[in-house]
Coordinates of C-alpha atoms in Angstrom, one line a residue:
Chain G
M1 CA -20.8 -97.6 139.0
I2 CA -19.8 -94.3 140.7
R3 CA -16.4 -93.0 139.7
I4 CA -14.6 -91.3 142.7
N5 CA -11.7 -89.1 141.9
C6 CA -9.4 -89.8 144.9
P7 CA -7.1 -86.8 145.5
F8 CA -4.2 -89.3 146.1
C9 CA -4.7 -92.0 143.5
G10 CA -6.9 -90.4 140.8
E11 CA -10.2 -91.6 139.4
R12 CA -11.3 -95.1 140.5
D13 CA -14.5 -97.2 140.6
H14 CA -16.5 -96.9 143.8
S15 CA -16.0 -100.6 144.4
D16 CA -12.4 -99.7 145.3
F17 CA -13.8 -97.8 148.3
T18 CA -16.1 -98.5 151.3
Y19 CA -18.8 -96.1 152.3
G20 CA -18.3 -94.5 155.7
G21 CA -21.6 -92.8 156.1
D22 CA -22.8 -89.3 157.1
G23 CA -19.8 -87.0 157.1
S24 CA -21.5 -84.1 158.6
I25 CA -21.7 -85.6 162.1
V26 CA -19.7 -83.8 164.7
Y27 CA -19.2 -86.0 167.8
P28 CA -19.7 -84.3 171.1
E29 CA -17.2 -84.1 174.0
L30 CA -16.6 -87.4 175.8
D31 CA -18.3 -86.0 178.9
A32 CA -21.2 -84.5 177.0
P33 CA -24.8 -85.4 178.1
A34 CA -26.0 -88.8 176.8
E35 CA -28.7 -87.1 174.7
E36 CA -26.0 -85.5 172.6
W37 CA -24.3 -88.8 172.0
V38 CA -27.6 -90.5 171.1
E39 CA -28.2 -87.7 168.6
A40 CA -24.8 -88.1 167.0
I41 CA -24.7 -91.9 166.9
F42 CA -28.3 -92.8 166.0
Q43 CA -30.1 -89.8 164.5
R44 CA -29.8 -89.0 160.8
E45 CA -31.1 -86.2 158.5
N46 CA -31.1 -88.8 155.7
I47 CA -30.9 -86.1 152.9
R48 CA -32.3 -86.7 149.5
G49 CA -30.0 -84.4 147.5
V50 CA -26.5 -83.3 148.1
Q51 CA -25.0 -84.7 151.3
T52 CA -21.6 -84.7 152.9
E53 CA -20.3 -88.3 153.4
T54 CA -17.1 -90.2 154.0
W55 CA -15.5 -92.9 151.9
H56 CA -12.5 -95.0 152.7
H57 CA -10.2 -95.8 149.8
V58 CA -9.7 -99.3 151.2
S59 CA -8.3 -100.9 148.1
G60 CA -6.0 -98.0 147.3
C61 CA -4.3 -95.5 149.5
R62 CA -6.4 -96.4 152.5
Q63 CA -7.1 -92.7 153.1
W64 CA -10.5 -91.4 154.3
L65 CA -12.2 -88.9 152.0
V66 CA -15.0 -86.4 152.5
V67 CA -17.3 -86.4 149.5
E68 CA -20.3 -84.2 148.6
R69 CA -22.6 -86.5 146.6
D70 CA -26.2 -86.3 145.4
T71 CA -28.1 -89.2 146.9
M72 CA -30.7 -89.1 144.1
T73 CA -28.4 -88.8 141.0
H74 CA -25.1 -90.1 142.5
E75 CA -23.3 -87.0 141.0
I76 CA -20.2 -86.1 143.0
H77 CA -19.7 -82.4 143.7
S78 CA -16.5 -82.3 145.7
I79 CA -13.9 -84.6 147.1
K80 CA -11.1 -83.8 149.7
A81 CA -9.0 -85.7 152.2
A82 CA -10.8 -86.1 155.5
H83 CA -7.7 -85.2 157.5
E84 CA -7.7 -81.4 157.5
G85 CA -3.9 -81.1 157.7
V86 CA -3.4 -83.4 154.7
A87 CA -6.2 -81.7 152.8
K88 CA -4.4 -78.3 153.3
V89 CA -1.1 -79.7 152.1
L90 CA -2.8 -81.1 149.0
E91 CA -4.5 -77.9 148.3
A92 CA -1.3 -75.9 148.7
G93 CA 0.5 -78.2 146.2
K94 CA -2.0 -77.6 143.4
Chain L
M1 CA -67.5 -105.8 143.8
T2 CA -67.9 -109.4 142.7
R3 CA -67.0 -112.0 145.4
F4 CA -64.7 -114.6 144.0
S5 CA -65.7 -118.2 144.2
A6 CA -65.5 -121.4 142.2
W7 CA -69.0 -120.7 141.0
S8 CA -68.2 -117.1 139.8
V9 CA -65.2 -118.4 137.9
F10 CA -67.3 -121.1 136.3
R11 CA -70.2 -118.7 135.4
N12 CA -67.9 -116.1 133.9
G13 CA -66.1 -118.7 132.0
L14 CA -69.4 -119.5 130.3
S15 CA -70.3 -115.9 129.7
G16 CA -67.1 -114.7 128.0
Q17 CA -65.6 -113.3 131.2
S18 CA -68.0 -110.3 130.9
G19 CA -69.4 -110.4 134.4
W20 CA -66.4 -109.1 136.3
T21 CA -66.5 -105.6 137.8
R22 CA -63.9 -103.1 139.0
Q23 CA -61.9 -104.4 142.0
W24 CA -61.9 -101.0 143.8
R25 CA -63.3 -97.5 143.3
D26 CA -61.3 -94.5 142.1
P27 CA -62.8 -91.8 144.3
E28 CA -62.2 -88.1 144.3
P29 CA -60.5 -87.1 147.7
K30 CA -62.9 -85.7 150.2
K31 CA -62.0 -82.5 152.1
Q32 CA -62.0 -84.2 155.5
Y33 CA -61.3 -87.7 156.8
D34 CA -61.1 -89.2 160.3
I35 CA -57.9 -91.1 159.5
V36 CA -55.5 -90.6 156.6
I37 CA -52.8 -93.1 155.9
V38 CA -50.0 -91.7 153.8
G39 CA -48.5 -94.5 151.6
G40 CA -50.5 -97.0 149.5
G41 CA -48.0 -99.8 149.8
L42 CA -48.6 -103.1 151.5
H43 CA -48.3 -101.6 155.0
G44 CA -50.6 -98.7 154.3
L45 CA -53.2 -100.8 152.6
A46 CA -53.1 -103.5 155.3
T47 CA -53.4 -100.7 158.0
A48 CA -56.5 -99.3 156.4
Y49 CA -58.0 -102.7 156.0
Y50 CA -57.5 -103.7 159.7
L51 CA -58.7 -100.2 160.9
A52 CA -62.0 -100.9 159.1
K53 CA -62.2 -104.6 159.8
N54 CA -60.8 -105.0 163.3
H55 CA -61.8 -101.7 164.8
G56 CA -65.0 -100.8 162.8
L57 CA -63.7 -97.4 161.9
K58 CA -65.1 -95.4 158.9
N59 CA -64.1 -92.3 156.9
I60 CA -60.5 -93.6 156.2
A61 CA -58.4 -92.6 153.2
I62 CA -55.1 -93.9 151.8
L63 CA -53.0 -91.4 149.9
E64 CA -50.6 -92.9 147.4
K65 CA -48.2 -90.7 145.3
G66 CA -48.0 -93.2 142.5
W67 CA -50.0 -96.3 141.9
L68 CA -50.8 -99.2 144.1
G69 CA -48.0 -101.7 144.4
G70 CA -45.6 -99.4 142.5
G71 CA -43.0 -98.9 145.2
N72 CA -41.4 -101.5 147.4
A73 CA -44.5 -103.7 147.1
G74 CA -43.2 -104.5 143.6
R75 CA -39.5 -104.5 144.5
N76 CA -38.9 -107.4 146.8
T77 CA -38.2 -111.1 146.6
T78 CA -41.6 -112.1 148.2
I79 CA -40.1 -114.2 151.0
V80 CA -42.2 -114.8 154.1
R81 CA -40.7 -116.3 157.3
S82 CA -40.7 -115.8 161.0
N83 CA -37.3 -117.2 162.1
Y84 CA -36.5 -114.3 164.5
F85 CA -34.7 -114.6 167.8
M86 CA -35.2 -111.4 169.8
P87 CA -38.3 -110.9 172.1
G88 CA -40.7 -108.6 170.3
N89 CA -39.5 -109.6 166.8
R90 CA -40.3 -113.2 167.5
Q91 CA -43.9 -112.7 168.5
F92 CA -44.4 -110.0 165.8
Y93 CA -43.2 -112.0 162.8
E94 CA -44.9 -115.2 164.1
H95 CA -48.2 -113.3 164.2
S96 CA -47.5 -112.1 160.7
L97 CA -46.9 -115.6 159.5
E98 CA -50.2 -116.7 161.1
L99 CA -52.0 -113.9 159.3
W100 CA -50.3 -114.9 156.0
E101 CA -51.6 -118.5 156.5
N102 CA -55.2 -117.3 156.3
L103 CA -54.8 -114.2 154.1
S104 CA -56.2 -115.5 150.8
H105 CA -59.3 -116.7 152.6
E106 CA -59.6 -113.5 154.7
L107 CA -59.3 -111.2 151.7
N108 CA -61.2 -113.5 149.3
Y109 CA -58.2 -113.0 147.0
N110 CA -55.6 -115.6 146.1
V111 CA -52.3 -114.2 147.3
M112 CA -50.7 -117.5 146.2
F113 CA -49.0 -118.0 149.6
S114 CA -46.9 -121.1 149.2
Q115 CA -45.4 -122.6 152.4
R116 CA -42.5 -124.2 150.6
S117 CA -39.9 -124.0 153.5
H118 CA -37.1 -121.6 154.1
I119 CA -33.7 -123.2 154.2
S120 CA -30.7 -121.4 155.6
L121 CA -27.5 -123.2 154.7
L122 CA -25.0 -123.8 157.5
H123 CA -21.3 -124.1 156.9
S124 CA -19.5 -124.6 160.2
P125 CA -20.1 -126.3 163.6
G126 CA -20.3 -122.8 165.1
A127 CA -23.1 -121.8 162.7
I128 CA -25.0 -125.0 163.5
D129 CA -24.8 -124.3 167.2
G130 CA -25.9 -120.7 166.6
A131 CA -28.8 -121.9 164.5
A132 CA -29.8 -124.5 167.0
R133 CA -29.9 -121.8 169.7
R134 CA -32.1 -119.6 167.6
Y135 CA -34.4 -122.4 166.3
N136 CA -34.8 -124.0 169.7
T137 CA -35.8 -120.6 171.1
M138 CA -38.4 -120.4 168.3
R139 CA -39.7 -123.9 169.2
L140 CA -40.0 -123.0 172.8
T141 CA -41.9 -119.8 172.1
G142 CA -44.6 -120.8 169.7
T143 CA -43.0 -121.4 166.3
P144 CA -43.2 -125.2 166.1
D145 CA -41.9 -125.7 162.6
A146 CA -38.2 -124.8 163.2
E147 CA -35.9 -127.7 162.4
I148 CA -32.1 -128.3 162.0
W149 CA -31.4 -130.7 159.1
D150 CA -28.2 -132.7 158.7
L151 CA -26.4 -133.0 155.4
E152 CA -28.2 -136.3 154.4
K153 CA -31.6 -134.8 154.8
L154 CA -30.7 -131.6 153.0
K155 CA -29.3 -133.6 150.1
Q156 CA -32.5 -135.6 149.8
N157 CA -34.6 -132.4 149.8
V158 CA -32.4 -130.0 147.7
P159 CA -30.3 -132.3 145.6
H160 CA -28.6 -129.9 143.2
L161 CA -26.8 -127.5 145.6
N162 CA -23.0 -127.4 145.3
Y163 CA -22.1 -130.1 147.8
G164 CA -18.6 -130.5 146.3
P165 CA -15.8 -131.1 148.7
D166 CA -13.7 -128.4 146.9
C167 CA -16.2 -125.6 147.3
R168 CA -15.0 -122.6 149.3
F169 CA -17.6 -123.0 152.0
P170 CA -18.7 -126.7 152.2
I171 CA -22.3 -127.2 153.3
L172 CA -22.7 -129.0 156.6
G173 CA -26.5 -128.7 157.2
A174 CA -29.3 -126.3 157.3
A175 CA -31.8 -124.5 159.5
V176 CA -35.3 -124.9 158.2
Q177 CA -38.6 -123.2 158.8
K178 CA -41.2 -125.3 157.1
R179 CA -44.2 -122.9 157.3
A180 CA -42.2 -120.2 155.6
G181 CA -42.4 -119.6 151.9
T182 CA -43.3 -117.0 149.2
A183 CA -46.4 -115.1 148.1
R184 CA -47.5 -113.2 145.0
H185 CA -46.5 -109.6 145.8
D186 CA -49.0 -107.8 143.5
A187 CA -51.9 -110.0 144.7
V188 CA -51.2 -108.9 148.3
A189 CA -51.5 -105.2 147.3
W190 CA -54.5 -105.8 145.2
G191 CA -56.2 -108.1 147.7
Y192 CA -55.8 -105.6 150.6
A193 CA -56.9 -102.8 148.3
R194 CA -60.0 -104.6 147.2
A195 CA -60.9 -105.7 150.8
A196 CA -60.3 -102.2 152.2
D197 CA -62.3 -100.6 149.5
A198 CA -65.2 -103.0 150.2
L199 CA -65.2 -101.7 153.8
G200 CA -65.4 -98.1 152.6
V201 CA -61.8 -97.0 152.6
D202 CA -61.0 -94.4 149.9
I203 CA -57.9 -95.3 148.0
I204 CA -56.6 -92.2 146.4
Q205 CA -53.8 -92.7 143.8
N206 CA -51.6 -90.1 142.2
C207 CA -51.9 -88.0 145.3
E208 CA -48.5 -86.9 146.7
V209 CA -48.3 -85.2 150.1
T210 CA -46.2 -82.0 149.7
S211 CA -46.5 -80.4 153.1
T212 CA -48.4 -80.5 156.4
S213 CA -50.2 -77.9 158.5
R214 CA -49.9 -78.0 162.2
S215 CA -51.9 -76.4 165.0
G216 CA -50.5 -76.7 168.4
N217 CA -49.3 -80.3 168.9
S218 CA -51.4 -81.8 166.0
I219 CA -51.4 -82.1 162.3
T220 CA -54.5 -80.5 161.0
S221 CA -54.3 -81.0 157.3
L222 CA -52.1 -82.3 154.5
T223 CA -51.4 -80.4 151.3
T224 CA -51.4 -82.8 148.4
S225 CA -51.1 -82.8 144.7
R226 CA -54.9 -83.3 144.7
G227 CA -55.8 -80.5 147.1
E228 CA -55.9 -79.9 150.8
I229 CA -57.1 -82.8 153.0
S230 CA -57.8 -82.4 156.7
A231 CA -57.6 -85.4 159.1
K232 CA -58.2 -86.1 162.7
K233 CA -55.5 -88.8 162.8
V234 CA -52.6 -89.3 160.4
G235 CA -50.4 -92.4 159.9
F236 CA -47.2 -92.4 157.8
A237 CA -46.4 -95.7 156.1
V238 CA -43.9 -94.6 153.4
A239 CA -40.8 -96.7 154.0
G240 CA -37.9 -95.5 151.8
N241 CA -39.0 -91.9 152.0
T242 CA -39.9 -91.7 155.7
S243 CA -37.3 -89.1 156.4
R244 CA -38.6 -86.7 153.8
L245 CA -42.2 -86.9 155.1
W246 CA -40.9 -86.7 158.6
Q247 CA -39.3 -83.4 157.7
M248 CA -42.5 -82.2 156.1
A249 CA -44.2 -82.8 159.4
G250 CA -41.7 -80.3 161.0
F251 CA -39.2 -82.7 162.5
N252 CA -35.5 -83.1 161.7
T253 CA -33.8 -86.4 162.2
L254 CA -34.7 -90.1 162.5
P255 CA -32.7 -93.3 163.3
I256 CA -33.0 -94.2 159.6
E257 CA -31.0 -94.1 156.4
S258 CA -32.3 -94.8 152.9
H259 CA -30.4 -97.5 151.1
K260 CA -31.2 -99.4 147.9
L261 CA -31.6 -103.2 147.6
Q262 CA -31.5 -105.0 144.3
A263 CA -33.4 -108.1 143.3
F264 CA -33.2 -110.2 140.2
V265 CA -35.3 -112.6 138.1
S266 CA -34.0 -115.0 135.5
E267 CA -35.6 -116.4 132.4
P268 CA -38.3 -119.0 133.2
L269 CA -37.0 -122.5 133.8
K270 CA -38.6 -125.8 134.4
P271 CA -39.2 -126.7 138.1
L272 CA -35.8 -126.6 139.8
L273 CA -36.1 -125.4 143.3
D274 CA -39.0 -126.2 145.6
Q275 CA -37.9 -124.1 148.6
V276 CA -36.5 -120.7 149.5
V277 CA -32.7 -121.2 149.9
V278 CA -30.5 -118.8 151.8
F279 CA -26.7 -118.8 151.5
G280 CA -24.9 -116.5 154.0
V281 CA -21.4 -117.1 155.1
G282 CA -18.2 -115.1 154.9
G283 CA -18.9 -112.1 152.6
A284 CA -21.7 -113.9 150.9
H285 CA -25.4 -113.1 151.3
F286 CA -27.8 -114.6 148.8
Y287 CA -31.4 -115.9 148.8
I288 CA -33.3 -117.6 146.0
S289 CA -36.6 -119.1 145.2
Q290 CA -38.4 -120.1 142.0
S291 CA -41.6 -118.3 141.0
D292 CA -44.7 -120.0 139.7
K293 CA -43.8 -118.8 136.2
G294 CA -40.4 -120.5 136.5
G295 CA -38.2 -117.5 137.0
M296 CA -35.5 -117.8 139.6
V297 CA -36.1 -114.9 141.9
F298 CA -33.0 -113.9 144.0
G299 CA -31.2 -111.1 145.7
G300 CA -28.2 -110.3 147.9
D301 CA -26.7 -107.4 149.8
L302 CA -27.5 -103.7 149.7
D303 CA -25.6 -101.4 147.3
W304 CA -23.4 -100.3 150.3
Y305 CA -24.0 -96.6 150.0
K306 CA -26.9 -94.4 150.9
S307 CA -29.2 -93.6 148.0
Y308 CA -32.7 -92.7 147.0
A309 CA -32.2 -93.8 143.4
Q310 CA -34.4 -96.8 142.4
R311 CA -31.6 -98.3 140.3
G312 CA -28.9 -100.7 141.3
N313 CA -25.1 -100.7 140.8
L314 CA -23.1 -103.2 138.8
P315 CA -20.6 -104.5 141.5
I316 CA -23.6 -105.9 143.4
V317 CA -24.9 -107.6 140.3
Q318 CA -21.5 -109.3 140.0
D319 CA -21.5 -110.2 143.7
V320 CA -25.0 -111.7 143.5
A321 CA -24.2 -113.6 140.3
E322 CA -21.0 -115.0 142.0
C323 CA -23.1 -116.2 145.0
A324 CA -25.6 -117.8 142.6
V325 CA -23.2 -119.9 140.7
S326 CA -21.2 -120.8 143.8
I327 CA -24.2 -122.3 145.5
L328 CA -26.2 -123.4 142.4
P329 CA -23.6 -124.1 139.7
C330 CA -26.4 -125.3 137.4
L331 CA -27.5 -121.6 137.0
G332 CA -24.2 -120.8 135.3
R333 CA -25.7 -120.3 131.8
V334 CA -29.1 -119.0 132.9
R335 CA -29.8 -115.5 131.6
L336 CA -31.1 -112.6 133.7
L337 CA -34.5 -111.4 132.6
R338 CA -34.8 -108.3 134.8
H339 CA -33.4 -106.7 137.9
W340 CA -34.7 -103.9 140.0
S341 CA -33.9 -101.8 143.1
G342 CA -36.0 -100.6 145.9
V343 CA -35.3 -97.9 148.4
M344 CA -35.3 -99.2 152.0
D345 CA -35.6 -97.5 155.3
M346 CA -32.5 -99.0 156.9
S347 CA -32.8 -98.4 160.7
M348 CA -30.0 -98.2 163.2
D349 CA -30.7 -101.7 164.6
G350 CA -32.4 -103.4 161.7
A351 CA -35.8 -103.4 163.4
P352 CA -38.9 -101.4 162.5
F353 CA -40.9 -98.6 164.1
I354 CA -44.6 -98.8 164.7
C355 CA -45.1 -96.0 167.2
K356 CA -46.5 -92.7 168.4
T357 CA -44.6 -89.6 167.6
P358 CA -44.1 -86.2 169.4
L359 CA -47.3 -85.0 167.8
D360 CA -50.6 -86.1 169.4
N361 CA -52.3 -87.3 166.2
L362 CA -49.4 -88.5 164.1
Y363 CA -48.4 -92.2 164.0
L364 CA -45.3 -93.7 162.4
N365 CA -44.8 -97.0 160.6
A366 CA -41.3 -97.1 159.2
G367 CA -37.8 -98.7 159.2
W368 CA -38.6 -102.1 157.6
N369 CA -35.1 -102.7 156.3
Y370 CA -35.0 -106.0 154.3
G371 CA -38.1 -107.4 156.0
G372 CA -41.0 -105.3 154.9
F373 CA -42.8 -107.8 152.7
K374 CA -43.2 -110.6 155.2
A375 CA -44.1 -108.1 157.9
S376 CA -46.9 -106.4 156.0
P377 CA -50.0 -108.2 157.5
A378 CA -48.8 -107.8 161.1
S379 CA -47.5 -104.3 160.4
G380 CA -51.0 -103.3 159.3
W381 CA -52.6 -105.2 162.1
Y382 CA -50.5 -103.5 164.9
F383 CA -50.4 -100.1 163.2
A384 CA -54.2 -100.1 163.0
D385 CA -54.3 -101.2 166.7
L386 CA -52.0 -98.3 167.6
I387 CA -54.0 -95.7 165.7
A388 CA -57.4 -96.9 166.9
N389 CA -56.4 -97.2 170.6
D390 CA -53.7 -94.5 170.8
R391 CA -51.3 -96.9 172.6
P392 CA -48.9 -99.5 171.4
H393 CA -49.8 -103.2 171.8
E394 CA -47.5 -105.0 174.2
T395 CA -45.9 -107.0 171.3
I396 CA -44.6 -103.8 169.7
E397 CA -43.8 -101.9 172.8
N398 CA -40.1 -101.7 171.8
F399 CA -40.9 -100.7 168.2
N400 CA -40.5 -97.0 169.1
L401 CA -38.1 -94.2 168.4
D402 CA -36.8 -94.0 172.0
R403 CA -35.3 -97.4 172.2
F404 CA -31.8 -96.2 171.3
A405 CA -31.7 -93.6 174.1
Q406 CA -33.0 -96.3 176.5
G407 CA -30.4 -98.8 175.4
V408 CA -32.9 -101.5 174.3
S409 CA -32.3 -101.6 170.6
L410 CA -33.6 -104.7 168.7
D411 CA -30.4 -105.5 166.9
E412 CA -31.1 -109.0 165.7
R413 CA -27.8 -109.3 163.8
G414 CA -25.7 -107.6 166.4
A415 CA -24.2 -105.3 163.8
G416 CA -24.3 -102.1 165.8
P417 CA -25.6 -98.6 164.7
D418 CA -24.6 -98.8 161.0
P419 CA -27.7 -99.0 158.9
K420 CA -26.0 -100.6 155.8
L421 CA -24.9 -103.6 157.9
H422 CA -28.4 -104.8 158.9
G423 CA -29.0 -107.1 155.9

């Protein structure tokens, strides 16, 4: 079991969450060439090591989180809210 | 190498089993090969065998970082079937099943292929209609053993499933492929290794590729833990770690994520289940058969997050156990003996890649998702054909890396570009 320390709810089992996937993807503009969209939607670096990924706290606060996790050891290095404005407010409140 | 026969078994039985010889050589790697296959799993071994057998090629090596059969060859539930719907998949997996049917004879090695039927349970009129469409398509395109069973016939054949009226998903019938079944996974690896070795293929174990050297648009040599090896043609068959090797070859991304899939075996039981039974409805996903030793061999979903770790998580153990007792309540007090986890290449549409690459002499075999075991004979057959002739066979024309850009993905499940959903 991976334990994920949700910035809203505290530490929970990973079964509270759903895995969103690669969090480093930046989607192109809507009118960008098709190749850029193919790259963003289908192509993955598939890192063995620390990767940025998203998790959805679906059985908790229902917030999306951006997590840095090692895909070999499952160790989590950082967690923050995916919404940048919310993440800033949380950071300021610490 | 001793050829196996009833006579050789008899003779060695009388001489204290002293007449058996090594099954394959353990050669030192040469400096140069015509063809190097990276990955000594079922797909790599089968590829080398068919390169030598079907195409008469020599000077072939397989480089394996661990030992034969130590990766996903030994981390599966050994199910073989060809109940696919999409053009391309259908012909490919049917060809694979035909190769399975003659494999023990072809390799002179008993792979214990047991055509015990593959039974997918159906739980709603819509599911029966969907299965009828798929299985009728199979019958019309060369897979004659596809059947839809009603509840009475299912009860006669598999009497101890949970047919109770109060179960969450009552069983209404089943889609059945009668030529499908199971095989002995280690024997497949050993059989291909022995047969390839007999045709002159060098199988080099404990030989991990760490980097590649390129000249122009070709790979010239591979740096390995056992020295530099140059090759005229290189094939990658390392599902699970394809992305890492791909990056060693100087590329960046692939339409693949590595996920782990668990499987389980129980303590040995007396004969209980004669078929492969699949339970998939709602959130459930479960498949089970009984090994010749009596263990119940079963599995379920992926672990739901990307991982290269060959160890499974506990929520899936619980999920699979819940599926097991909901469909076979008689397993309630059976104890688990072992469980294991393999790292899968989960592709963006659930279909594999057997294709050329941007490099002139590099060929890719990857993206086997859940389906690598049953595919291994045809995977080797078509990959060998691709490497020998430098063009894809028409059956695997769509098994390439460009299919997403072209809008012709082979999404059998219709789940969209999310690798973890292609179970």
